[in-house]
Amino acid sequence: MHNLTLAEIARNLAEKRFSAEELTRTTLARIEQLDPQLNAFISVTDELAIEQAKAADARRAAGENGVLLGAPIGHKDLFCTQGIRTSCGSKILDNFKAPYNATVVERLAAAGTVTLGKLNMDEFAMGSANESSYYGPVKNPWDLTRVPGGSSGGSAAAIAARLLPAATGTDTGGSIRQPAALTNLTGLKPTYGRVSRWGMVAYASSLDQGGPMARTAEDCALLLSAMAGFDAKDSTSVDQPLDDYLAALSQPLAGLRIGLPKEYFSAGLDPKIADAVMASVEELKKLGATVTEISLPNMQHAIPSYYVIAPAEASSNLSRFDGVRFGYRCENPVDLTDLYKRSRAEGFGDEVKRRIMVGTYALSAGYYDAYYLKAQKIRRLIKQDFVAAFEQVDVILGPTTPNLAWKLGEKNADPVSAYLEDIYTITANLAGIPGLSMPAGFIDGLPVGVQLLAPYFQEARLLNVAHQYQQVTDWHMRAPAGF
Amino acid sequence: MALERTEVEKIAHLARLGLSEADLPRTTETLNNILGLIDRMQAVDTTGIEPLAHPLETTQRLRADTVTETNQRDAYQAIAPAVEDGLYLVPRVIE
């Protein structure tokens, strides 16, 4: 049962081979047995899951047949869940039970999904390894001595280990795509504004985007169909009709124009990853695609620009965590400033404090123009690169990450080296375009991801290309030993 | 430009983050490494380029100026560290 995809679960539930309650109980037992090896879950929501599963069975018995009705999922622990801890991987929110549900949670629940728990993550989604969580690092099921990637590392590890068929993630600089690549999953960062951010704990508001993580593009299409769409509660939500993501999957790829950015294949990329990526290109050519070399000349400036914009927005967003209205408060504060300073110093971890300080500095008097404004100008240059590239090609293809999953602790002493792991993913967040990572092979037993980028709101195209690729390859079907 | 210890203390104060004496040297070094990375963008010519604040360059959507939220004070205060009579408690501010 645990090896089934969402699409396969839907068929089995519809054919009454098992009930949602049976599936949920089996899944809960598997989480209890195997998660201690991974640390993928912060909270397991047993009671809620059984209750939702029974409700799904009742709805099905009453004649409903929605594809996600009774499907088990997990939520990254920054999506607010009413009455259930929403920690954001932080001590400062360890005692926080949201009084409401995020729109994404609400929509997936309305579609009949069963929430099995809240998934571990880098604290406030800041990280590329899932080592900065207050609840401890998550292990990569392909090699338990290695990181699963971050910040949606709990979501990634849980799906890769077959503890869940699918989960939500969020992507501010690559946090869906990078862990998907390092754990052999399909993960989609939609266009900025396509999926509501209401009820997502904000890190960098102009970059954060929620999206689906699963084993196949088909499953991501199923989830996106339920998650996406206009939300009046989110002022950045885009009021534009959705595509039929499932129908788009079967489109043939004949005539598809793929662009390979030369900057993605330069120094810094593991040559074995480059070989795997090019092998995926050959498969897509067999399916009828044509390939052109393109250039994204400002890509090299994306990381410096991101590490000004994201911390600047974080320093503003995280000012709400002050120990006054919710969350952690220090013991016996002597005055209000002491309450703020000690609550935040004791509640936040090192990486969060680092980014808040970088952001505070970048926005402080005298430095705004040199840092924040400069970064926003570079952001436009990066967007212009994509606009120009998409005049020549339909999708852009390259590696998702420059390296394979690294050893736990390997980059802890040097945060800057970890920042560089997001070099291929960050540009999509700065420009706001959609991006997808799909499994494309293995090197020394570790997964390799290929990234696809498309123009605004062309998630259907990304899912279509990945699905067609997954019809002729089986990388995405492979499971880690022991799970 | 490299940050000095006093500047790091000032930034920590602006961010309302307590910083211990023992943490200062390591924090200063790490921040300077990050600023070294960030400063690479100063080499980019951005003359005449308009800053991009929102990826889709849309304007803020407005809504009718009417109350839509219900009063949920009890729900919000149920998760507060300290409340009394519907108010949030903090240390004395005015002597």
Coordinates of C-alpha atoms in Angstrom, one line a residue:
Chain A
M1 CA 0.0 0.0 0.0
H2 CA 2.8 2.4 0.9
N3 CA 4.3 2.2 -2.6
L4 CA 1.2 3.6 -4.3
T5 CA 1.2 7.0 -5.8
L6 CA -1.7 9.4 -5.2
A7 CA -3.2 8.5 -8.6
E8 CA -3.0 4.8 -7.8
I9 CA -4.5 5.4 -4.3
A10 CA -7.4 7.2 -6.0
R11 CA -8.1 4.2 -8.2
N12 CA -7.9 1.7 -5.3
L13 CA -10.2 3.8 -3.2
A14 CA -12.7 4.2 -6.0
E15 CA -12.6 0.4 -6.6
K16 CA -13.0 -0.2 -2.8
R17 CA -9.9 -2.3 -2.6
F18 CA -9.3 -0.6 0.8
S19 CA -10.9 2.2 2.7
A20 CA -9.4 5.6 3.6
E21 CA -9.4 4.5 7.2
E22 CA -7.5 1.3 6.5
L23 CA -5.0 3.3 4.4
T24 CA -4.6 5.9 7.2
R25 CA -4.1 3.3 9.9
T26 CA -1.5 1.5 7.8
T27 CA 0.3 4.8 7.0
L28 CA 0.3 5.9 10.7
A29 CA 1.8 2.5 11.7
R30 CA 4.5 3.0 9.1
I31 CA 5.3 6.5 10.3
E32 CA 5.5 5.3 13.9
Q33 CA 7.9 2.4 12.8
L34 CA 10.2 4.3 10.4
D35 CA 10.2 8.0 11.2
P36 CA 12.6 7.7 14.1
Q37 CA 15.3 7.0 11.5
L38 CA 14.4 10.1 9.6
N39 CA 13.0 12.7 11.9
A40 CA 10.8 13.9 9.1
F41 CA 7.7 14.6 11.3
I42 CA 7.4 17.3 13.9
S43 CA 3.9 16.3 14.8
V44 CA 1.9 13.3 13.8
T45 CA -1.8 14.0 13.8
D46 CA -3.3 10.6 14.5
E47 CA -6.7 11.6 15.8
L48 CA -7.3 14.2 13.1
A49 CA -6.2 11.7 10.4
I50 CA -8.6 9.0 11.6
E51 CA -11.4 11.5 11.8
Q52 CA -10.7 12.9 8.3
A53 CA -10.4 9.3 6.9
K54 CA -13.7 8.3 8.3
A55 CA -15.3 11.5 6.9
A56 CA -13.7 10.7 3.5
D57 CA -15.1 7.1 3.6
A58 CA -18.5 8.5 4.5
R59 CA -18.4 11.0 1.6
R60 CA -17.4 8.2 -0.8
A61 CA -20.2 6.0 0.5
A62 CA -22.6 8.9 -0.2
G63 CA -21.5 8.9 -3.9
E64 CA -18.6 11.4 -4.0
N65 CA -15.6 10.2 -6.0
G66 CA -13.0 13.1 -5.9
V67 CA -9.5 11.9 -6.8
L68 CA -8.0 13.2 -3.5
L69 CA -10.9 11.9 -1.3
G70 CA -9.1 9.9 1.4
A71 CA -5.6 10.5 0.2
P72 CA -2.9 10.8 2.9
I73 CA -0.7 13.9 2.9
G74 CA 1.4 15.9 5.2
H75 CA 1.9 19.6 5.5
K76 CA 5.2 21.5 5.9
D77 CA 5.1 22.9 9.4
L78 CA 4.8 26.5 8.3
F79 CA 1.2 26.0 7.0
C80 CA -1.1 27.1 9.8
T81 CA -3.3 24.3 11.0
Q82 CA -6.1 25.2 13.4
G83 CA -5.6 23.8 16.9
I84 CA -2.4 21.9 15.8
R85 CA 1.1 23.0 16.5
T86 CA 2.6 25.1 13.7
S87 CA 6.2 25.5 14.8
C88 CA 7.9 26.6 11.6
G89 CA 10.8 24.5 12.9
S90 CA 11.5 27.0 15.6
K91 CA 11.6 27.1 19.4
I92 CA 9.9 30.5 19.2
L93 CA 6.8 28.8 17.9
D94 CA 7.1 25.5 19.7
N95 CA 4.0 26.2 21.7
F96 CA 2.0 27.9 18.9
K97 CA -1.3 26.4 17.8
A98 CA -2.7 28.4 15.0
P99 CA -6.3 29.6 15.5
Y100 CA -7.0 29.1 11.8
N101 CA -6.1 27.0 8.7
A102 CA -4.0 28.2 5.8
T103 CA -5.9 28.5 2.6
V104 CA -3.8 25.6 1.1
V105 CA -4.7 23.4 4.1
E106 CA -8.3 24.4 3.8
R107 CA -8.5 23.6 0.1
L108 CA -6.7 20.3 0.4
A109 CA -9.0 19.3 3.3
A110 CA -12.1 20.3 1.2
A111 CA -10.8 18.0 -1.5
G112 CA -10.9 15.2 1.1
T113 CA -7.2 14.7 1.8
V114 CA -6.3 13.2 5.2
T115 CA -3.6 15.1 7.1
L116 CA -1.2 12.7 8.8
G117 CA 1.1 15.3 10.3
K118 CA 3.3 18.3 10.2
L119 CA 6.6 17.9 8.6
N120 CA 10.1 19.0 9.7
M121 CA 11.7 22.0 8.0
D122 CA 14.6 24.4 8.3
E123 CA 13.7 27.0 10.9
F124 CA 11.5 29.6 9.2
A125 CA 12.4 27.9 5.9
M126 CA 15.9 29.3 6.1
G127 CA 18.3 26.6 4.9
S128 CA 19.4 24.3 2.1
A129 CA 20.0 21.1 4.2
N130 CA 17.2 20.8 6.8
E131 CA 19.8 21.0 9.5
S132 CA 18.6 24.3 11.1
S133 CA 15.4 22.9 12.6
Y134 CA 14.8 23.3 16.4
Y135 CA 13.6 19.7 16.2
G136 CA 16.9 18.4 14.8
P137 CA 18.1 17.5 11.3
V138 CA 16.1 15.3 8.9
K139 CA 18.0 12.4 7.4
N140 CA 18.0 11.5 3.7
P141 CA 16.4 8.1 3.2
W142 CA 18.8 7.3 0.4
D143 CA 21.7 7.6 2.8
L144 CA 21.0 8.3 6.5
T145 CA 24.3 10.1 6.9
R146 CA 23.3 12.7 4.4
V147 CA 21.0 15.7 4.3
P148 CA 17.7 15.6 2.4
G149 CA 18.0 19.2 1.3
G150 CA 16.0 22.1 2.7
S151 CA 14.0 23.8 3.7
S152 CA 11.1 21.3 2.9
G153 CA 13.4 18.4 3.9
G154 CA 10.8 16.8 6.1
S155 CA 8.3 16.7 3.3
A156 CA 10.9 15.3 1.0
A157 CA 12.2 12.6 3.3
A158 CA 8.7 11.4 4.3
I159 CA 7.7 11.0 0.6
A160 CA 11.0 9.5 -0.5
A161 CA 10.8 6.9 2.3
R162 CA 7.2 6.0 1.4
L163 CA 5.8 7.3 4.6
L164 CA 3.5 9.5 2.6
P165 CA 2.6 9.7 -1.1
A166 CA 2.6 13.5 -1.2
A167 CA 3.1 16.6 0.9
T168 CA 3.1 20.4 0.7
G169 CA 6.3 22.4 0.6
T170 CA 7.3 26.0 0.1
D171 CA 10.0 27.4 -2.1
T172 CA 11.6 30.8 -1.4
G173 CA 14.9 30.1 -3.1
G174 CA 14.6 26.5 -4.1
S175 CA 13.1 24.8 -1.0
I176 CA 10.8 22.5 -2.9
R177 CA 13.0 21.8 -5.9
Q178 CA 16.3 21.3 -4.1
P179 CA 15.1 18.7 -1.6
A180 CA 13.1 17.0 -4.4
A181 CA 16.3 16.6 -6.4
L182 CA 18.3 15.3 -3.4
T183 CA 15.6 12.7 -2.5
N184 CA 14.4 11.6 -6.0
L185 CA 11.0 13.4 -6.1
T186 CA 9.0 15.6 -8.3
G187 CA 8.5 19.0 -6.8
L188 CA 6.8 22.1 -8.3
K189 CA 7.2 25.7 -7.4
P190 CA 4.3 27.5 -9.1
T191 CA 4.3 31.0 -10.4
Y192 CA 4.4 33.6 -7.7
G193 CA 0.7 34.3 -6.8
R194 CA -0.7 31.1 -8.2
V195 CA -1.1 29.4 -4.8
S196 CA -2.3 31.4 -1.9
R197 CA 0.2 32.4 0.7
W198 CA -2.5 33.1 3.3
G199 CA -1.7 31.2 6.5
M200 CA 1.8 30.4 5.5
V201 CA 4.3 31.8 8.0
A202 CA 6.1 34.4 6.0
Y203 CA 9.8 34.3 5.4
A204 CA 10.4 36.5 2.4
S205 CA 7.0 37.6 1.1
S206 CA 7.9 38.5 -2.4
L207 CA 9.6 35.2 -3.0
D208 CA 7.7 32.6 -0.9
Q209 CA 5.5 30.2 -2.8
G210 CA 3.7 27.0 -1.7
G211 CA 3.6 24.0 -4.0
P212 CA 3.2 20.2 -4.2
M213 CA 5.8 17.5 -3.7
A214 CA 5.2 13.9 -4.7
R215 CA 6.8 11.1 -6.6
T216 CA 5.3 11.8 -10.0
A217 CA 4.3 14.8 -12.1
E218 CA 0.8 13.3 -12.3
D219 CA 0.5 13.5 -8.5
C220 CA 1.8 17.0 -8.4
A221 CA -0.9 17.9 -11.0
L222 CA -3.5 16.4 -8.8
L223 CA -2.3 18.4 -5.8
L224 CA -1.9 21.6 -7.7
S225 CA -5.4 21.4 -9.1
A226 CA -6.7 21.5 -5.5
M227 CA -4.2 24.0 -4.1
A228 CA -4.1 26.7 -6.7
G229 CA -6.4 29.5 -7.5
F230 CA -7.4 33.0 -6.5
D231 CA -7.7 33.8 -2.8
A232 CA -9.1 37.1 -1.8
K233 CA -7.4 36.8 1.6
D234 CA -4.0 37.0 0.0
S235 CA -3.3 40.4 -1.5
T236 CA -0.7 38.9 -3.8
S237 CA -2.9 36.1 -5.1
V238 CA -3.5 36.4 -8.9
D239 CA -7.0 36.3 -10.2
Q240 CA -6.5 34.3 -13.3
P241 CA -8.2 31.0 -14.4
L242 CA -6.5 27.7 -13.8
D243 CA -5.3 25.4 -16.5
D244 CA -6.5 21.8 -16.5
Y245 CA -3.3 20.3 -15.2
L246 CA -4.3 16.7 -15.5
A247 CA -5.5 17.1 -19.1
A248 CA -2.2 18.8 -20.0
L249 CA -0.2 15.8 -18.9
S250 CA -0.9 13.7 -22.0
Q251 CA 0.1 16.4 -24.6
P252 CA 2.8 15.1 -27.0
L253 CA 6.2 16.9 -26.8
A254 CA 6.8 17.0 -30.5
G255 CA 8.1 20.5 -31.4
L256 CA 8.9 21.4 -27.8
R257 CA 11.8 23.9 -27.8
I258 CA 14.1 23.3 -24.9
G259 CA 16.8 25.9 -23.9
L260 CA 20.0 24.9 -22.1
P261 CA 21.5 27.9 -20.4
K262 CA 25.3 27.7 -20.8
E263 CA 25.7 29.3 -17.4
Y264 CA 24.1 26.2 -15.8
F265 CA 26.8 23.9 -17.1
S266 CA 29.9 25.9 -16.1
A267 CA 32.4 25.3 -13.3
G268 CA 30.9 24.4 -10.0
L269 CA 28.6 21.7 -11.5
D270 CA 29.5 18.1 -10.6
P271 CA 30.4 16.7 -14.0
K272 CA 28.5 13.5 -13.3
I273 CA 25.4 15.5 -12.7
A274 CA 26.0 17.3 -16.0
D275 CA 26.1 13.9 -17.7
A276 CA 22.8 12.8 -16.1
V277 CA 21.2 16.0 -17.1
M278 CA 22.3 15.6 -20.7
A279 CA 21.0 12.0 -20.7
S280 CA 17.6 13.4 -19.8
V281 CA 17.9 15.8 -22.7
E282 CA 18.5 12.9 -25.0
E283 CA 15.3 11.2 -23.8
L284 CA 13.3 14.4 -24.4
K285 CA 14.7 14.7 -27.9
K286 CA 13.5 11.2 -28.6
L287 CA 10.1 12.4 -27.6
G288 CA 10.3 15.1 -30.2
A289 CA 11.8 18.1 -28.4
T290 CA 14.5 20.3 -30.0
V291 CA 17.3 21.8 -28.0
T292 CA 19.0 25.2 -28.2
E293 CA 21.8 26.7 -26.2
I294 CA 20.7 29.9 -24.5
S295 CA 22.3 32.4 -22.1
L296 CA 21.1 33.8 -18.8
P297 CA 23.9 36.2 -18.3
N298 CA 22.8 37.6 -14.9
M299 CA 22.4 34.2 -13.2
Q300 CA 25.7 34.6 -11.4
H301 CA 24.3 37.7 -9.6
A302 CA 21.2 35.8 -8.3
I303 CA 22.7 34.6 -5.0
P304 CA 24.1 38.0 -3.8
S305 CA 20.8 39.6 -4.8
Y306 CA 18.7 36.9 -3.0
Y307 CA 20.8 37.2 0.2
V308 CA 19.9 40.8 0.4
I309 CA 16.2 40.7 -0.6
A310 CA 15.3 37.6 1.4
P311 CA 17.0 38.6 4.7
A312 CA 15.6 42.2 4.3
E313 CA 12.0 40.8 4.0
A314 CA 12.7 38.3 6.8
S315 CA 14.0 41.0 9.2
S316 CA 10.6 42.7 8.7
N317 CA 8.4 39.6 8.7
L318 CA 10.1 38.1 11.8
S319 CA 9.7 41.3 13.8
R320 CA 6.3 40.0 14.8
F321 CA 8.0 37.4 17.0
D322 CA 8.5 39.5 20.0
G323 CA 7.2 37.4 22.9
V324 CA 4.2 39.6 23.5
R325 CA 1.1 38.1 21.8
F326 CA 2.1 34.5 21.0
G327 CA 5.1 32.1 20.9
Y328 CA 8.0 31.9 23.3
R329 CA 8.7 34.5 26.0
C330 CA 11.9 34.6 28.1
E331 CA 11.7 34.2 31.8
N332 CA 11.5 37.3 34.1
P333 CA 12.2 40.1 31.7
V334 CA 13.3 43.3 33.4
D335 CA 11.8 45.6 30.9
L336 CA 10.2 45.6 27.5
T337 CA 13.5 45.8 25.5
D338 CA 14.9 42.9 27.6
L339 CA 11.7 40.9 26.8
Y340 CA 12.1 41.5 23.1
K341 CA 15.9 40.9 23.0
R342 CA 16.0 37.8 25.1
S343 CA 12.8 36.2 23.8
R344 CA 14.2 36.5 20.3
A345 CA 17.7 35.6 21.2
E346 CA 16.5 32.5 23.0
G347 CA 13.7 31.6 20.6
F348 CA 15.5 31.9 17.2
G349 CA 18.4 29.7 16.0
D350 CA 21.7 30.8 14.6
E351 CA 20.7 30.8 10.9
V352 CA 17.6 32.9 11.6
K353 CA 19.5 35.4 13.7
R354 CA 22.2 35.7 11.0
R355 CA 19.6 36.5 8.3
I356 CA 17.7 38.9 10.5
M357 CA 20.9 40.8 11.1
V358 CA 21.9 40.8 7.5
G359 CA 18.5 42.1 6.6
T360 CA 18.5 44.7 9.3
Y361 CA 21.8 45.9 8.1
A362 CA 20.8 46.0 4.4
L363 CA 17.7 48.1 5.3
S364 CA 19.4 50.4 7.8
A365 CA 19.9 54.1 7.2
G366 CA 22.7 54.7 4.8
Y367 CA 22.8 51.2 3.3
Y368 CA 19.4 50.9 1.7
D369 CA 20.5 52.1 -1.7
A370 CA 23.7 50.2 -1.8
Y371 CA 22.1 46.9 -0.8
Y372 CA 18.3 46.6 -1.1
L373 CA 17.8 48.9 -4.1
K374 CA 20.8 47.5 -5.9
A375 CA 19.5 43.9 -5.3
Q376 CA 16.0 44.9 -6.6
K377 CA 17.6 46.3 -9.8
I378 CA 19.6 43.0 -10.3
R379 CA 16.3 41.2 -9.8
R380 CA 14.9 43.1 -12.9
L381 CA 17.9 42.1 -14.9
I382 CA 17.3 38.4 -14.0
K383 CA 13.7 38.7 -15.0
Q384 CA 14.7 40.3 -18.3
D385 CA 17.0 37.4 -19.0
F386 CA 14.1 35.0 -18.7
V387 CA 11.8 37.1 -20.7
A388 CA 14.4 37.2 -23.5
A389 CA 15.1 33.4 -23.2
F390 CA 11.4 32.5 -23.5
E391 CA 11.2 34.3 -26.8
Q392 CA 13.4 31.6 -28.2
V393 CA 12.4 28.5 -26.2
D394 CA 9.3 27.0 -24.5
V395 CA 11.1 25.6 -21.4
I396 CA 14.6 26.0 -19.9
L397 CA 16.3 22.8 -18.6
G398 CA 19.3 22.4 -16.4
P399 CA 20.5 20.7 -13.2
T400 CA 18.5 21.5 -10.1
T401 CA 21.5 21.4 -7.8
P402 CA 25.3 21.7 -8.4
N403 CA 26.1 18.7 -6.1
L404 CA 24.6 15.5 -4.7
A405 CA 23.2 15.3 -1.2
W406 CA 26.1 16.1 1.2
K407 CA 27.0 14.7 4.6
L408 CA 25.2 16.0 7.6
G409 CA 27.2 18.7 9.3
E410 CA 29.5 19.1 6.3
K411 CA 28.6 22.7 5.6
N412 CA 27.6 23.9 9.0
A413 CA 30.8 25.8 9.7
D414 CA 30.5 27.8 6.6
P415 CA 27.0 29.1 5.8
V416 CA 28.1 30.8 2.6
S417 CA 29.0 27.4 1.1
A418 CA 25.5 26.1 1.8
Y419 CA 24.0 29.3 0.2
L420 CA 25.7 28.4 -3.1
E421 CA 23.8 25.2 -3.3
D422 CA 20.7 27.2 -4.4
I423 CA 22.5 28.7 -7.4
Y424 CA 20.3 27.1 -10.1
T425 CA 16.9 27.5 -8.3
I426 CA 17.0 31.1 -6.8
T427 CA 16.5 32.8 -10.2
A428 CA 13.0 31.4 -10.6
N429 CA 12.0 32.9 -7.2
L430 CA 13.5 36.3 -8.0
A431 CA 11.7 36.4 -11.4
G432 CA 8.5 34.7 -10.0
I433 CA 8.4 32.1 -12.8
P434 CA 7.4 28.4 -12.2
G435 CA 10.0 25.7 -11.8
L436 CA 9.9 22.0 -11.4
S437 CA 12.5 19.4 -10.4
M438 CA 12.2 15.8 -11.5
P439 CA 14.2 12.6 -10.9
A440 CA 16.8 12.0 -13.6
G441 CA 19.2 9.3 -12.5
F442 CA 21.6 8.2 -9.7
I443 CA 25.2 8.7 -9.0
D444 CA 26.8 6.4 -6.4
G445 CA 23.3 5.6 -5.2
L446 CA 22.3 9.2 -4.7
P447 CA 19.5 10.9 -6.8
V448 CA 20.0 13.5 -9.4
G449 CA 17.4 16.1 -10.2
V450 CA 16.7 18.0 -13.5
Q451 CA 15.1 21.4 -13.3
L452 CA 12.5 22.7 -15.8
L453 CA 11.6 26.4 -15.9
A454 CA 8.7 27.9 -17.9
P455 CA 7.1 31.3 -18.5
Y456 CA 4.6 32.7 -16.0
F457 CA 1.6 30.5 -15.3
Q458 CA 2.8 27.7 -17.5
E459 CA 2.8 25.1 -14.7
A460 CA 0.8 22.8 -17.0
R461 CA 3.7 22.8 -19.5
L462 CA 6.2 21.8 -16.8
L463 CA 4.0 19.0 -15.5
N464 CA 3.4 17.9 -19.1
V465 CA 7.1 17.6 -19.9
A466 CA 7.9 15.9 -16.6
H467 CA 5.0 13.4 -17.1
Q468 CA 6.0 12.6 -20.6
Y469 CA 9.6 12.0 -19.4
Q470 CA 8.3 9.8 -16.6
Q471 CA 6.4 7.7 -19.2
V472 CA 9.7 6.6 -20.7
T473 CA 12.0 6.5 -17.6
D474 CA 11.7 4.8 -14.3
W475 CA 14.0 6.9 -12.1
H476 CA 11.0 8.3 -10.2
M477 CA 9.8 4.8 -9.3
R478 CA 12.9 3.8 -7.5
A479 CA 12.8 3.5 -3.7
P480 CA 15.5 3.7 -1.1
A481 CA 16.7 0.5 0.4
G482 CA 15.1 -0.2 3.8
F483 CA 12.0 1.8 3.1
Chain B
M1 CA 33.1 46.7 3.7
A2 CA 33.9 44.8 6.8
L3 CA 31.7 45.2 9.9
E4 CA 33.4 46.1 13.2
R5 CA 32.3 44.7 16.5
T6 CA 30.5 47.9 17.5
E7 CA 28.5 47.9 14.3
V8 CA 27.4 44.3 14.9
E9 CA 26.3 45.3 18.4
K10 CA 24.3 48.2 16.9
I11 CA 22.6 45.9 14.3
A12 CA 21.7 43.4 16.9
H13 CA 20.1 46.2 19.0
L14 CA 18.2 47.5 15.9
A15 CA 17.0 43.9 15.3
R16 CA 16.1 43.5 19.0
L17 CA 18.3 40.4 19.3
G18 CA 20.3 39.8 22.4
L19 CA 23.9 39.0 21.6
S20 CA 26.2 37.6 24.2
E21 CA 29.8 38.8 24.6
A22 CA 31.0 35.3 23.8
D23 CA 29.0 35.2 20.5
L24 CA 30.2 38.5 19.2
P25 CA 33.5 37.4 17.5
R26 CA 31.9 34.5 15.7
T27 CA 28.9 36.5 14.6
T28 CA 31.0 39.3 13.3
E29 CA 33.1 36.9 11.3
T30 CA 30.1 35.1 9.8
L31 CA 28.3 38.3 8.9
N32 CA 31.4 39.6 7.2
N33 CA 31.6 36.4 5.2
I34 CA 28.0 36.9 4.1
L35 CA 28.6 40.5 3.3
G36 CA 31.6 39.5 1.2
L37 CA 29.2 37.3 -0.9
I38 CA 26.6 40.1 -1.1
D39 CA 29.1 42.7 -2.1
R40 CA 29.8 40.9 -5.4
M41 CA 26.7 42.5 -6.7
Q42 CA 28.3 45.9 -6.5
A43 CA 30.2 45.1 -9.7
V44 CA 27.0 44.9 -11.7
D45 CA 26.2 47.9 -13.8
T46 CA 22.5 48.8 -13.0
T47 CA 22.6 52.3 -14.5
G48 CA 19.1 53.1 -15.7
I49 CA 17.5 49.9 -14.3
E50 CA 14.3 50.3 -12.4
P51 CA 14.1 48.2 -9.2
L52 CA 11.7 45.2 -9.3
A53 CA 9.8 44.9 -6.1
H54 CA 7.1 42.4 -7.2
P55 CA 7.8 39.6 -9.7
L56 CA 4.5 40.2 -11.6
E57 CA 4.6 44.0 -11.2
T58 CA 1.0 44.1 -10.2
T59 CA -0.5 46.9 -8.1
Q60 CA -2.0 46.3 -4.7
R61 CA -5.6 45.0 -5.0
L62 CA -8.1 47.1 -3.0
R63 CA -11.3 46.0 -1.3
A64 CA -14.3 47.8 0.0
D65 CA -13.6 49.5 3.3
T66 CA -15.9 47.3 5.3
V67 CA -15.4 45.1 8.3
T68 CA -15.2 41.5 7.2
E69 CA -13.4 39.9 10.2
T70 CA -15.2 38.6 13.3
N71 CA -13.9 39.3 16.8
Q72 CA -11.6 36.4 17.7
R73 CA -9.9 38.0 20.7
D74 CA -10.5 35.0 22.9
A75 CA -9.0 32.6 20.3
Y76 CA -5.9 34.8 19.8
Q77 CA -5.4 35.5 23.5
A78 CA -5.7 31.8 24.3
I79 CA -2.2 31.3 22.8
A80 CA -0.6 34.5 24.4
P81 CA 2.2 34.2 27.0
A82 CA 0.4 36.5 29.5
V83 CA -3.0 38.2 29.4
E84 CA -5.3 39.8 31.9
D85 CA -8.8 41.2 31.4
G86 CA -8.5 40.9 27.6
L87 CA -5.1 42.8 27.6
Y88 CA -1.6 41.5 26.7
L89 CA 0.7 41.8 29.7
V90 CA 4.3 43.0 29.3
P91 CA 6.8 44.4 31.9
R92 CA 6.1 47.9 33.1
V93 CA 6.8 50.5 30.4
I94 CA 6.0 53.7 32.2
E95 CA 7.4 54.3 35.6

